[in-house]
Amino acid sequence: MGKKLLNKDIQAYINANLKTDLHSLLLKKTPFSEVSMQEIVQQIKGKQVAEKKFSFLLKDGIIFPPQLNLEQASSEKTALYKSEILRGEKFIDLTSGFGIDAYHLSQNFKEVTLVEQNTELLKIVEHNWNLLGREARFINRKLEDFLEENQDLFDVIYLDPARRDQNKNKVFLLEDLSPNILEIQEKLLSISSQVVVKLSPLIDLKYLVSVLPNIFRIDIIALKNDVKEIVIFLSKEVQNDVICHCVNLESGESVFTYEFGKEENAQSEYAEPEKFIYIPNNSILKAGVFNLISEKFGLKKLHPNSHFYTYSEKKDDFPGRVFEMKTIDSKEIKKKEQFNIIAKNYPLKPEEIKKKYGVKDGGKDYLIFTQSKKGKIILKSV
Ligand SMILES: C[S@@+](CC[C@H](N)C(=O)[O-])C[C@H]1O[C@@H](n2cnc3c(N)ncnc32)[C@H](O)[C@@H]1O
């Protein structure tokens, strides 16, 4: 598992090279007979990723797995959000991976079990957890085999299925994941009152509700307005209502809660731009509650396809950005001025707009290029 990496001199070499170009480092000969340069670079990459994604692992003696396992691991920040929702006696993570989710999610439980099919990876996790003083049962098996023999009941079962192919751009279905939740959901719900599953932000919410009758909660979790995870909660009983939480962590933290299905009957009023322009957070746009958000906050929409809202007053509790703006004529845009450009439901992309009007990126002012019901409009922040 690479315990040789814990040698003091090797650790010092790793720490001294945290900022070195890894491609050129890989071309060098390893200074240590017992470890390859590839193994050293793997640890450096691990520390670099940990700095951004899971800084609690930036401790002496922690071992990092290969790149793929680092990429597949959740970030500490989303894991901490999930940990606040879950508590009980017995927790099991059936797809432990590098154990970032498991480490945080199991905080409020007495007994913790981790299942992982990858032997090397689980050894690394066990080593790290020992070092961090966390106890757990580590089971190196395919979860299907574990479930076959398991007699225990759990308060929470957590899964973060792997994508079968590594093509991240593909919009996938539950059948494309390992494990396939559709195949094991009945078994899981027979041994636990709550099953929590992390899914990709690309997955379609209506599809999830249609294929999982036991779903009762969906959390759409964004970090700094970038949607990172869809987390679904299943319980034994078939559910009529599904509660959704659109969460934005770390920049203007907010949670917008709604009942799934309410969007269908919600309606937006339309208007030309008033004093304030509202742009919902991306977790809300992912949820597709374009009319509900308008109803709940008493805002008017500019256009059916624009997803910009307007109102004469500022609403401070709005889960998104609010700008005071005025409509301008394109002739008022001066060359070489600096703007943050937002273009949606508009024929030109921001890059094309910058070229056409000769404006530069950045600064504190905003230009929005979009359409209202009357046609194309340009809005400038005041
Ligand atoms: C996306 S990763 C989990 C990452 C983890 N949540 C974290 O925060 O580090 C999925 C893991 O599930 C494991 N896995 C996938 N299918 C499995 C199966 N049928 N049995 C056991 N483990 C499985 C993979 O080996 C992989 O390590």
mmCIF file of C-alpha atoms and ligand atoms in Angstrom:
data_model
loop_
_atom_site.group_PDB
_atom_site.id
_atom_site.type_symbol
_atom_site.label_atom_id
_atom_site.label_comp_id
_atom_site.label_asym_id
_atom_site.label_seq_id
_atom_site.Cartn_x
_atom_site.Cartn_y
_atom_site.Cartn_z
ATOM 1 C CA MET A 1 0.000 0.000 0.000
ATOM 2 C CA GLY A 2 3.021 2.270 0.010
ATOM 3 C CA LYS A 3 3.994 2.495 3.683
ATOM 4 C CA LYS A 4 7.551 3.029 2.404
ATOM 5 C CA LEU A 5 6.307 6.457 1.385
ATOM 6 C CA LEU A 6 6.153 7.353 5.074
ATOM 7 C CA ASN A 7 9.959 7.321 5.331
ATOM 8 C CA LYS A 8 11.040 10.743 6.674
ATOM 9 C CA ASP A 9 13.365 11.586 3.757
ATOM 10 C CA ILE A 10 10.747 10.625 1.178
ATOM 11 C CA GLN A 11 8.107 12.744 2.959
ATOM 12 C CA ALA A 12 10.546 15.663 3.034
ATOM 13 C CA TYR A 13 11.205 15.246 -0.715
ATOM 14 C CA ILE A 14 7.431 15.193 -1.391
ATOM 15 C CA ASN A 15 6.863 18.328 0.689
ATOM 16 C CA ALA A 16 9.754 20.117 -1.001
ATOM 17 C CA ASN A 17 8.262 19.449 -4.429
ATOM 18 C CA LEU A 18 4.630 20.446 -3.893
ATOM 19 C CA LYS A 19 4.958 23.284 -6.417
ATOM 20 C CA THR A 20 7.317 21.557 -8.892
ATOM 21 C CA ASP A 21 6.084 20.862 -12.427
ATOM 22 C CA LEU A 22 4.985 17.234 -12.197
ATOM 23 C CA HIS A 23 5.650 16.404 -15.873
ATOM 24 C CA SER A 24 9.316 17.318 -15.539
ATOM 25 C CA LEU A 25 9.536 15.564 -12.166
ATOM 26 C CA LEU A 26 8.235 12.367 -13.756
ATOM 27 C CA LEU A 27 11.127 12.446 -16.242
ATOM 28 C CA LYS A 28 13.666 12.474 -13.409
ATOM 29 C CA LYS A 29 15.189 9.427 -11.765
ATOM 30 C CA THR A 30 13.834 8.681 -8.302
ATOM 31 C CA PRO A 31 16.336 9.556 -5.557
ATOM 32 C CA PHE A 32 15.035 6.632 -3.457
ATOM 33 C CA SER A 33 15.571 2.993 -4.361
ATOM 34 C CA GLU A 34 12.433 1.842 -2.510
ATOM 35 C CA VAL A 35 9.839 4.064 -4.276
ATOM 36 C CA SER A 36 9.332 5.041 -7.916
ATOM 37 C CA MET A 37 8.990 8.605 -9.146
ATOM 38 C CA GLN A 38 5.424 7.754 -10.146
ATOM 39 C CA GLU A 39 4.552 6.893 -6.540
ATOM 40 C CA ILE A 40 6.123 10.138 -5.348
ATOM 41 C CA VAL A 41 4.200 12.187 -7.930
ATOM 42 C CA GLN A 42 0.968 10.460 -6.886
ATOM 43 C CA GLN A 43 1.511 11.732 -3.330
ATOM 44 C CA ILE A 44 2.295 15.247 -4.532
ATOM 45 C CA LYS A 45 -0.878 15.274 -6.644
ATOM 46 C CA GLY A 46 -2.806 13.990 -3.652
ATOM 47 C CA LYS A 47 -1.597 16.849 -1.473
ATOM 48 C CA GLN A 48 -2.385 19.371 -4.212
ATOM 49 C CA VAL A 49 -5.935 18.047 -4.556
ATOM 50 C CA ALA A 50 -6.323 17.849 -0.767
ATOM 51 C CA GLU A 51 -5.473 21.523 -0.438
ATOM 52 C CA LYS A 52 -8.515 22.386 -2.533
ATOM 53 C CA LYS A 53 -10.927 19.542 -1.806
ATOM 54 C CA PHE A 54 -10.189 17.957 1.592
ATOM 55 C CA SER A 55 -7.729 19.962 3.626
ATOM 56 C CA PHE A 56 -8.380 17.845 6.754
ATOM 57 C CA LEU A 57 -6.062 15.271 5.105
ATOM 58 C CA LEU A 58 -3.088 17.631 4.939
ATOM 59 C CA LYS A 59 -1.334 15.854 7.798
ATOM 60 C CA ASP A 60 1.944 13.996 8.053
ATOM 61 C CA GLY A 61 1.534 10.301 7.352
ATOM 62 C CA ILE A 62 -1.598 10.506 5.207
ATOM 63 C CA ILE A 63 -1.328 8.402 2.036
ATOM 64 C CA PHE A 64 -3.069 9.423 -1.185
ATOM 65 C CA PRO A 65 -4.484 7.052 -3.833
ATOM 66 C CA PRO A 66 -4.215 7.368 -7.638
ATOM 67 C CA GLN A 67 -5.674 10.338 -9.501
ATOM 68 C CA LEU A 68 -8.970 8.653 -10.434
ATOM 69 C CA ASN A 69 -9.828 7.974 -6.775
ATOM 70 C CA LEU A 70 -8.972 11.573 -5.898
ATOM 71 C CA GLU A 71 -11.244 12.839 -8.667
ATOM 72 C CA GLN A 72 -14.082 10.537 -7.639
ATOM 73 C CA ALA A 73 -13.928 11.648 -4.006
ATOM 74 C CA SER A 74 -16.415 14.224 -2.752
ATOM 75 C CA SER A 75 -15.233 17.578 -1.500
ATOM 76 C CA GLU A 76 -15.058 18.096 2.239
ATOM 77 C CA LYS A 77 -17.479 21.018 1.978
ATOM 78 C CA THR A 78 -20.326 19.104 0.353
ATOM 79 C CA ALA A 79 -19.622 16.156 2.684
ATOM 80 C CA LEU A 80 -19.938 18.454 5.715
ATOM 81 C CA TYR A 81 -23.292 19.747 4.466
ATOM 82 C CA LYS A 82 -24.561 16.162 4.127
ATOM 83 C CA SER A 83 -23.190 15.253 7.562
ATOM 84 C CA GLU A 84 -25.467 17.832 9.189
ATOM 85 C CA ILE A 85 -28.554 16.041 7.849
ATOM 86 C CA LEU A 86 -27.669 12.510 8.962
ATOM 87 C CA ARG A 87 -27.517 10.945 12.409
ATOM 88 C CA GLY A 88 -28.244 7.629 14.121
ATOM 89 C CA GLU A 89 -26.584 4.505 15.542
ATOM 90 C CA LYS A 90 -25.335 2.542 12.531
ATOM 91 C CA PHE A 91 -23.952 4.009 9.309
ATOM 92 C CA ILE A 92 -22.674 2.130 6.276
ATOM 93 C CA ASP A 93 -21.047 3.505 3.122
ATOM 94 C CA LEU A 94 -21.297 0.796 0.461
ATOM 95 C CA THR A 95 -19.043 2.641 -2.013
ATOM 96 C CA SER A 96 -16.380 4.025 0.306
ATOM 97 C CA GLY A 97 -13.865 5.089 -2.359
ATOM 98 C CA PHE A 98 -11.296 7.365 -0.692
ATOM 99 C CA GLY A 99 -13.733 7.717 2.209
ATOM 100 C CA ILE A 100 -14.184 11.505 2.201
ATOM 101 C CA ASP A 101 -17.972 11.253 2.364
ATOM 102 C CA ALA A 102 -17.820 8.395 4.865
ATOM 103 C CA TYR A 103 -15.445 10.273 7.169
ATOM 104 C CA HIS A 104 -17.769 13.252 7.509
ATOM 105 C CA LEU A 105 -21.171 11.614 7.082
ATOM 106 C CA SER A 106 -20.489 9.077 9.831
ATOM 107 C CA GLN A 107 -19.631 11.757 12.414
ATOM 108 C CA ASN A 108 -23.011 11.520 14.126
ATOM 109 C CA PHE A 109 -23.145 7.698 14.281
ATOM 110 C CA LYS A 110 -21.821 5.167 16.805
ATOM 111 C CA GLU A 111 -20.966 2.276 14.450
ATOM 112 C CA VAL A 112 -19.444 2.798 11.027
ATOM 113 C CA THR A 113 -18.913 0.288 8.211
ATOM 114 C CA LEU A 114 -17.098 0.937 4.938
ATOM 115 C CA VAL A 115 -17.419 -1.390 1.937
ATOM 116 C CA GLU A 116 -15.093 -1.004 -1.056
ATOM 117 C CA GLN A 117 -14.187 -3.433 -3.830
ATOM 118 C CA ASN A 118 -10.778 -1.865 -4.527
ATOM 119 C CA THR A 119 -8.334 -3.595 -2.135
ATOM 120 C CA GLU A 120 -5.461 -1.103 -2.407
ATOM 121 C CA LEU A 121 -7.786 1.862 -1.982
ATOM 122 C CA LEU A 122 -9.446 0.448 1.127
ATOM 123 C CA LYS A 123 -6.026 -0.295 2.677
ATOM 124 C CA ILE A 124 -5.104 3.363 2.175
ATOM 125 C CA VAL A 125 -8.383 4.496 3.766
ATOM 126 C CA GLU A 126 -7.879 2.164 6.732
ATOM 127 C CA HIS A 127 -4.338 3.482 7.255
ATOM 128 C CA ASN A 128 -5.530 7.110 7.083
ATOM 129 C CA TRP A 129 -8.485 6.558 9.420
ATOM 130 C CA ASN A 130 -6.221 4.861 11.977
ATOM 131 C CA LEU A 131 -3.904 7.845 11.792
ATOM 132 C CA LEU A 132 -6.842 10.229 12.258
ATOM 133 C CA GLY A 133 -8.130 8.167 15.186
ATOM 134 C CA ARG A 134 -11.389 7.110 13.561
ATOM 135 C CA GLU A 135 -12.780 3.619 14.062
ATOM 136 C CA ALA A 136 -14.697 1.633 11.455
ATOM 137 C CA ARG A 137 -15.280 -1.852 10.081
ATOM 138 C CA PHE A 138 -13.461 -2.033 6.706
ATOM 139 C CA ILE A 139 -14.930 -4.608 4.317
ATOM 140 C CA ASN A 140 -13.074 -5.330 1.089
ATOM 141 C CA ARG A 141 -15.804 -6.908 -1.041
ATOM 142 C CA LYS A 142 -18.177 -6.227 -3.857
ATOM 143 C CA LEU A 143 -21.192 -4.691 -2.155
ATOM 144 C CA GLU A 144 -23.533 -7.142 -3.886
ATOM 145 C CA ASP A 145 -21.692 -10.034 -2.173
ATOM 146 C CA PHE A 146 -21.712 -8.185 1.140
ATOM 147 C CA LEU A 147 -25.476 -7.586 0.889
ATOM 148 C CA GLU A 148 -26.082 -11.243 0.092
ATOM 149 C CA GLU A 149 -24.642 -12.359 3.441
ATOM 150 C CA ASN A 150 -25.310 -9.333 5.643
ATOM 151 C CA GLN A 151 -27.736 -9.811 8.571
ATOM 152 C CA ASP A 152 -27.356 -6.326 10.100
ATOM 153 C CA LEU A 153 -29.770 -3.402 9.996
ATOM 154 C CA PHE A 154 -28.541 0.174 9.498
ATOM 155 C CA ASP A 155 -29.968 3.616 10.233
ATOM 156 C CA VAL A 156 -28.430 5.047 7.095
ATOM 157 C CA ILE A 157 -26.974 3.431 3.989
ATOM 158 C CA TYR A 158 -24.921 5.797 1.829
ATOM 159 C CA LEU A 159 -23.845 5.213 -1.761
ATOM 160 C CA ASP A 160 -21.846 7.297 -4.197
ATOM 161 C CA PRO A 161 -21.930 5.080 -7.282
ATOM 162 C CA ALA A 162 -19.049 5.138 -9.752
ATOM 163 C CA ARG A 163 -19.656 5.851 -13.410
ATOM 164 C CA ARG A 164 -19.065 2.732 -15.434
ATOM 165 C CA ASP A 165 -17.308 4.602 -18.214
ATOM 166 C CA GLN A 166 -15.161 7.555 -17.342
ATOM 167 C CA ASN A 167 -16.749 9.862 -19.919
ATOM 168 C CA LYS A 168 -17.735 12.743 -17.681
ATOM 169 C CA ASN A 169 -19.671 14.584 -20.339
ATOM 170 C CA LYS A 170 -22.162 11.830 -20.869
ATOM 171 C CA VAL A 171 -25.630 12.383 -19.428
ATOM 172 C CA PHE A 172 -26.241 9.045 -17.813
ATOM 173 C CA LEU A 173 -29.024 6.995 -16.341
ATOM 174 C CA LEU A 174 -29.012 5.011 -13.097
ATOM 175 C CA GLU A 175 -28.335 1.892 -15.180
ATOM 176 C CA ASP A 176 -24.967 3.391 -16.183
ATOM 177 C CA LEU A 177 -23.738 3.502 -12.598
ATOM 178 C CA SER A 178 -21.975 0.941 -10.441
ATOM 179 C CA PRO A 179 -23.895 -0.165 -8.465
ATOM 180 C CA ASN A 180 -27.206 0.142 -10.295
ATOM 181 C CA ILE A 181 -29.545 1.521 -7.591
ATOM 182 C CA LEU A 182 -32.625 0.303 -9.474
ATOM 183 C CA GLU A 183 -31.450 -3.290 -9.061
ATOM 184 C CA ILE A 184 -30.607 -3.106 -5.358
ATOM 185 C CA GLN A 185 -33.068 -0.517 -3.985
ATOM 186 C CA GLU A 186 -35.466 -3.124 -2.600
ATOM 187 C CA LYS A 187 -32.681 -4.981 -0.817
ATOM 188 C CA LEU A 188 -31.264 -1.737 0.611
ATOM 189 C CA LEU A 189 -34.637 -0.595 1.925
ATOM 190 C CA SER A 190 -35.191 -3.959 3.600
ATOM 191 C CA ILE A 191 -32.168 -3.368 5.877
ATOM 192 C CA SER A 192 -32.297 0.380 6.435
ATOM 193 C CA SER A 193 -34.890 3.043 7.094
ATOM 194 C CA GLN A 194 -32.987 5.564 4.994
ATOM 195 C CA VAL A 195 -30.881 5.214 1.843
ATOM 196 C CA VAL A 196 -28.928 8.241 0.653
ATOM 197 C CA VAL A 197 -27.372 8.318 -2.808
ATOM 198 C CA LYS A 198 -25.070 10.897 -4.372
ATOM 199 C CA LEU A 199 -25.542 11.438 -8.109
ATOM 200 C CA SER A 200 -24.082 13.608 -10.836
ATOM 201 C CA PRO A 201 -25.487 17.100 -11.433
ATOM 202 C CA LEU A 202 -26.287 15.993 -14.975
ATOM 203 C CA ILE A 203 -29.018 13.600 -13.923
ATOM 204 C CA ASP A 204 -32.624 14.543 -14.664
ATOM 205 C CA LEU A 205 -34.813 15.074 -11.571
ATOM 206 C CA LYS A 206 -38.101 14.082 -13.242
ATOM 207 C CA TYR A 207 -36.487 10.835 -14.363
ATOM 208 C CA LEU A 208 -35.341 10.116 -10.782
ATOM 209 C CA VAL A 209 -38.796 10.695 -9.315
ATOM 210 C CA SER A 210 -40.368 8.520 -12.017
ATOM 211 C CA VAL A 211 -38.089 5.491 -11.486
ATOM 212 C CA LEU A 212 -37.642 5.650 -7.690
ATOM 213 C CA PRO A 213 -41.037 5.392 -5.939
ATOM 214 C CA ASN A 214 -39.403 5.603 -2.474
ATOM 215 C CA ILE A 215 -37.666 8.921 -3.033
ATOM 216 C CA PHE A 216 -38.733 11.551 -0.476
ATOM 217 C CA ARG A 217 -36.034 14.204 -0.649
ATOM 218 C CA ILE A 218 -33.683 15.662 -3.260
ATOM 219 C CA ASP A 219 -30.854 18.081 -2.457
ATOM 220 C CA ILE A 220 -29.215 19.982 -5.305
ATOM 221 C CA ILE A 221 -25.910 21.082 -3.833
ATOM 222 C CA ALA A 222 -23.823 23.861 -5.355
ATOM 223 C CA LEU A 223 -20.504 25.143 -4.116
ATOM 224 C CA LYS A 224 -19.881 28.813 -4.990
ATOM 225 C CA ASN A 225 -22.808 28.568 -7.421
ATOM 226 C CA ASP A 226 -21.350 25.548 -9.251
ATOM 227 C CA VAL A 227 -23.735 22.570 -8.937
ATOM 228 C CA LYS A 228 -21.632 19.669 -7.641
ATOM 229 C CA GLU A 229 -24.045 16.980 -6.486
ATOM 230 C CA ILE A 230 -27.600 15.759 -6.570
ATOM 231 C CA VAL A 231 -28.287 13.821 -3.373
ATOM 232 C CA ILE A 232 -31.408 11.693 -3.132
ATOM 233 C CA PHE A 233 -33.018 10.182 -0.036
ATOM 234 C CA LEU A 234 -35.117 7.007 -0.122
ATOM 235 C CA SER A 235 -37.236 5.561 2.681
ATOM 236 C CA LYS A 236 -39.187 2.337 3.134
ATOM 237 C CA GLU A 237 -42.592 3.891 2.500
ATOM 238 C CA VAL A 238 -43.686 4.857 -1.007
ATOM 239 C CA GLN A 239 -43.755 8.653 -1.000
ATOM 240 C CA ASN A 240 -46.329 11.037 -2.426
ATOM 241 C CA ASP A 241 -44.449 14.259 -1.789
ATOM 242 C CA VAL A 242 -40.817 14.845 -2.611
ATOM 243 C CA ILE A 243 -39.179 17.798 -0.881
ATOM 244 C CA CYS A 244 -36.360 19.478 -2.799
ATOM 245 C CA HIS A 245 -33.654 21.716 -1.386
ATOM 246 C CA CYS A 246 -31.633 23.926 -3.725
ATOM 247 C CA VAL A 247 -28.491 24.634 -1.745
ATOM 248 C CA ASN A 248 -25.716 27.117 -2.412
ATOM 249 C CA LEU A 249 -22.673 26.798 -0.162
ATOM 250 C CA GLU A 250 -19.882 29.304 0.367
ATOM 251 C CA SER A 251 -21.072 32.373 -1.558
ATOM 252 C CA GLY A 252 -24.245 34.000 -0.343
ATOM 253 C CA GLU A 253 -25.217 30.733 1.368
ATOM 254 C CA SER A 254 -28.853 29.904 0.753
ATOM 255 C CA VAL A 255 -31.387 27.086 0.712
ATOM 256 C CA PHE A 256 -34.553 27.250 -1.365
ATOM 257 C CA THR A 257 -37.040 24.525 -0.453
ATOM 258 C CA TYR A 258 -40.015 23.445 -2.549
ATOM 259 C CA GLU A 259 -42.283 20.473 -3.126
ATOM 260 C CA PHE A 260 -41.468 18.564 -6.291
ATOM 261 C CA GLY A 261 -44.330 18.817 -8.762
ATOM 262 C CA LYS A 262 -45.366 22.308 -7.611
ATOM 263 C CA GLU A 263 -43.642 23.866 -10.646
ATOM 264 C CA GLU A 264 -46.219 22.302 -12.964
ATOM 265 C CA ASN A 265 -49.028 24.480 -11.615
ATOM 266 C CA ALA A 266 -46.964 27.582 -10.945
ATOM 267 C CA GLN A 267 -47.197 30.579 -13.243
ATOM 268 C CA SER A 268 -45.036 33.590 -13.978
ATOM 269 C CA GLU A 269 -46.189 37.066 -14.747
ATOM 270 C CA TYR A 270 -44.121 38.811 -17.404
ATOM 271 C CA ALA A 271 -42.861 42.387 -17.429
ATOM 272 C CA GLU A 272 -40.325 44.699 -19.014
ATOM 273 C CA PRO A 273 -37.291 45.402 -16.785
ATOM 274 C CA GLU A 274 -37.997 47.287 -13.556
ATOM 275 C CA LYS A 275 -35.424 48.732 -11.149
ATOM 276 C CA PHE A 276 -33.926 45.398 -10.000
ATOM 277 C CA ILE A 277 -32.901 42.328 -12.040
ATOM 278 C CA TYR A 278 -32.793 38.946 -10.294
ATOM 279 C CA ILE A 279 -30.672 35.977 -11.430
ATOM 280 C CA PRO A 280 -31.416 32.738 -9.517
ATOM 281 C CA ASN A 281 -28.587 30.536 -8.250
ATOM 282 C CA ASN A 282 -27.587 27.633 -10.477
ATOM 283 C CA SER A 283 -29.013 25.028 -8.073
ATOM 284 C CA ILE A 284 -32.429 26.624 -8.687
ATOM 285 C CA LEU A 285 -31.902 26.686 -12.444
ATOM 286 C CA LYS A 286 -30.898 22.999 -12.284
ATOM 287 C CA ALA A 287 -34.165 22.288 -10.424
ATOM 288 C CA GLY A 288 -36.010 24.009 -13.271
ATOM 289 C CA VAL A 289 -38.407 25.840 -10.920
ATOM 290 C CA PHE A 290 -38.595 28.856 -13.193
ATOM 291 C CA ASN A 291 -42.221 29.756 -12.410
ATOM 292 C CA LEU A 292 -42.222 28.722 -8.753
ATOM 293 C CA ILE A 293 -39.331 31.065 -7.939
ATOM 294 C CA SER A 294 -41.249 33.880 -9.589
ATOM 295 C CA GLU A 295 -44.415 33.106 -7.574
ATOM 296 C CA LYS A 296 -42.620 32.621 -4.249
ATOM 297 C CA PHE A 297 -40.748 35.919 -4.422
ATOM 298 C CA GLY A 298 -43.415 37.912 -6.248
ATOM 299 C CA LEU A 299 -41.076 38.590 -9.169
ATOM 300 C CA LYS A 300 -41.913 39.043 -12.831
ATOM 301 C CA LYS A 301 -40.104 37.186 -15.550
ATOM 302 C CA LEU A 302 -38.595 38.959 -18.551
ATOM 303 C CA HIS A 303 -39.215 36.164 -21.055
ATOM 304 C CA PRO A 304 -40.260 32.473 -20.979
ATOM 305 C CA ASN A 305 -36.714 31.371 -21.972
ATOM 306 C CA SER A 306 -34.530 33.979 -20.256
ATOM 307 C CA HIS A 307 -34.775 33.055 -16.559
ATOM 308 C CA PHE A 308 -34.104 36.655 -15.552
ATOM 309 C CA TYR A 309 -36.625 38.207 -13.152
ATOM 310 C CA THR A 310 -37.480 41.765 -12.259
ATOM 311 C CA TYR A 311 -39.150 43.858 -9.573
ATOM 312 C CA SER A 312 -39.285 47.481 -8.455
ATOM 313 C CA GLU A 313 -37.820 46.634 -5.022
ATOM 314 C CA LYS A 314 -34.904 44.644 -3.672
ATOM 315 C CA LYS A 315 -35.679 41.350 -1.907
ATOM 316 C CA ASP A 316 -32.734 40.472 0.302
ATOM 317 C CA ASP A 317 -33.723 36.847 0.872
ATOM 318 C CA PHE A 318 -33.670 35.981 -2.853
ATOM 319 C CA PRO A 319 -31.470 32.904 -3.481
ATOM 320 C CA GLY A 320 -29.364 34.421 -6.232
ATOM 321 C CA ARG A 321 -27.846 37.650 -7.476
ATOM 322 C CA VAL A 322 -29.720 40.960 -7.520
ATOM 323 C CA PHE A 323 -28.595 43.931 -9.619
ATOM 324 C CA GLU A 324 -29.925 47.440 -9.866
ATOM 325 C CA MET A 325 -29.969 48.012 -13.635
ATOM 326 C CA LYS A 326 -31.295 50.207 -16.392
ATOM 327 C CA THR A 327 -32.105 49.437 -20.004
ATOM 328 C CA ILE A 328 -29.649 51.061 -22.409
ATOM 329 C CA ASP A 329 -29.209 51.522 -26.127
ATOM 330 C CA SER A 330 -26.191 49.757 -27.643
ATOM 331 C CA LYS A 331 -24.812 53.189 -28.656
ATOM 332 C CA GLU A 332 -24.267 53.953 -24.958
ATOM 333 C CA ILE A 333 -21.628 51.211 -24.712
ATOM 334 C CA LYS A 334 -18.225 52.872 -24.971
ATOM 335 C CA LYS A 335 -15.216 51.121 -26.469
ATOM 336 C CA LYS A 336 -12.511 49.905 -24.062
ATOM 337 C CA GLU A 337 -14.844 50.127 -21.049
ATOM 338 C CA GLN A 338 -14.742 47.176 -18.644
ATOM 339 C CA PHE A 339 -17.791 44.989 -17.997
ATOM 340 C CA ASN A 340 -18.792 41.584 -16.716
ATOM 341 C CA ILE A 341 -20.953 40.343 -19.562
ATOM 342 C CA ILE A 342 -23.895 37.976 -19.136
ATOM 343 C CA ALA A 343 -25.663 36.858 -22.320
ATOM 344 C CA LYS A 344 -28.609 34.470 -22.206
ATOM 345 C CA ASN A 345 -31.384 33.926 -24.730
ATOM 346 C CA TYR A 346 -29.495 36.328 -26.990
ATOM 347 C CA PRO A 347 -28.072 35.673 -30.476
ATOM 348 C CA LEU A 348 -24.475 36.602 -29.532
ATOM 349 C CA LYS A 349 -22.202 34.913 -26.995
ATOM 350 C CA PRO A 350 -20.214 37.057 -24.470
ATOM 351 C CA GLU A 351 -17.014 36.656 -26.558
ATOM 352 C CA GLU A 352 -18.795 37.881 -29.696
ATOM 353 C CA ILE A 353 -20.340 40.785 -27.767
ATOM 354 C CA LYS A 354 -16.916 41.866 -26.467
ATOM 355 C CA LYS A 355 -15.558 41.883 -30.025
ATOM 356 C CA LYS A 356 -18.561 43.695 -31.501
ATOM 357 C CA TYR A 357 -18.570 46.544 -28.950
ATOM 358 C CA GLY A 358 -14.822 46.578 -28.241
ATOM 359 C CA VAL A 359 -15.332 46.245 -24.469
ATOM 360 C CA LYS A 360 -13.040 44.533 -22.004
ATOM 361 C CA ASP A 361 -13.785 41.836 -19.461
ATOM 362 C CA GLY A 362 -13.876 42.499 -15.728
ATOM 363 C CA GLY A 363 -14.425 45.478 -13.460
ATOM 364 C CA LYS A 364 -17.421 45.944 -11.198
ATOM 365 C CA ASP A 365 -20.075 46.857 -13.774
ATOM 366 C CA TYR A 366 -22.372 44.382 -15.483
ATOM 367 C CA LEU A 367 -24.018 44.221 -18.903
ATOM 368 C CA ILE A 368 -26.832 41.750 -19.472
ATOM 369 C CA PHE A 369 -27.795 40.885 -23.050
ATOM 370 C CA THR A 370 -31.116 39.073 -23.252
ATOM 371 C CA GLN A 371 -34.716 39.282 -24.480
ATOM 372 C CA SER A 372 -37.896 40.501 -22.889
ATOM 373 C CA LYS A 373 -41.274 39.727 -24.404
ATOM 374 C CA LYS A 374 -40.864 42.845 -26.597
ATOM 375 C CA GLY A 375 -37.534 41.727 -28.065
ATOM 376 C CA LYS A 376 -33.761 42.056 -27.554
ATOM 377 C CA ILE A 377 -32.621 44.242 -24.637
ATOM 378 C CA ILE A 378 -29.363 45.371 -23.059
ATOM 379 C CA LEU A 379 -29.224 46.124 -19.323
ATOM 380 C CA LYS A 380 -26.424 47.991 -17.528
ATOM 381 C CA SER A 381 -25.770 47.989 -13.803
ATOM 382 C CA VAL A 382 -26.144 51.373 -12.074
HETATM 383 C C1 LIG B 1 -17.359 7.663 -6.642
HETATM 384 S S1 LIG B 1 -16.393 6.604 -5.687
HETATM 385 C C2 LIG B 1 -16.824 7.023 -4.045
HETATM 386 C C3 LIG B 1 -16.131 8.233 -3.518
HETATM 387 C C4 LIG B 1 -16.445 8.523 -2.071
HETATM 388 N N1 LIG B 1 -17.808 8.945 -1.879
HETATM 389 C C5 LIG B 1 -15.527 9.580 -1.484
HETATM 390 O O1 LIG B 1 -15.991 10.645 -1.044
HETATM 391 O O2 LIG B 1 -14.316 9.341 -1.468
HETATM 392 C C6 LIG B 1 -17.177 5.059 -5.929
HETATM 393 C C7 LIG B 1 -16.459 3.865 -5.347
HETATM 394 O O3 LIG B 1 -17.385 2.766 -5.363
HETATM 395 C C8 LIG B 1 -16.662 1.584 -5.600
HETATM 396 N N2 LIG B 1 -17.615 0.598 -6.157
HETATM 397 C C9 LIG B 1 -18.309 0.691 -7.318
HETATM 398 N N3 LIG B 1 -19.091 -0.390 -7.497
HETATM 399 C C10 LIG B 1 -18.881 -1.189 -6.404
HETATM 400 C C11 LIG B 1 -19.395 -2.456 -6.013
HETATM 401 N N4 LIG B 1 -20.265 -3.096 -6.784
HETATM 402 N N5 LIG B 1 -18.974 -2.964 -4.838
HETATM 403 C C12 LIG B 1 -18.080 -2.285 -4.050
HETATM 404 N N6 LIG B 1 -17.553 -1.106 -4.376
HETATM 405 C C13 LIG B 1 -17.950 -0.548 -5.535
HETATM 406 C C14 LIG B 1 -15.593 1.999 -6.575
HETATM 407 O O4 LIG B 1 -14.504 1.084 -6.519
HETATM 408 C C15 LIG B 1 -15.253 3.419 -6.123
HETATM 409 O O5 LIG B 1 -14.132 3.421 -5.283
#
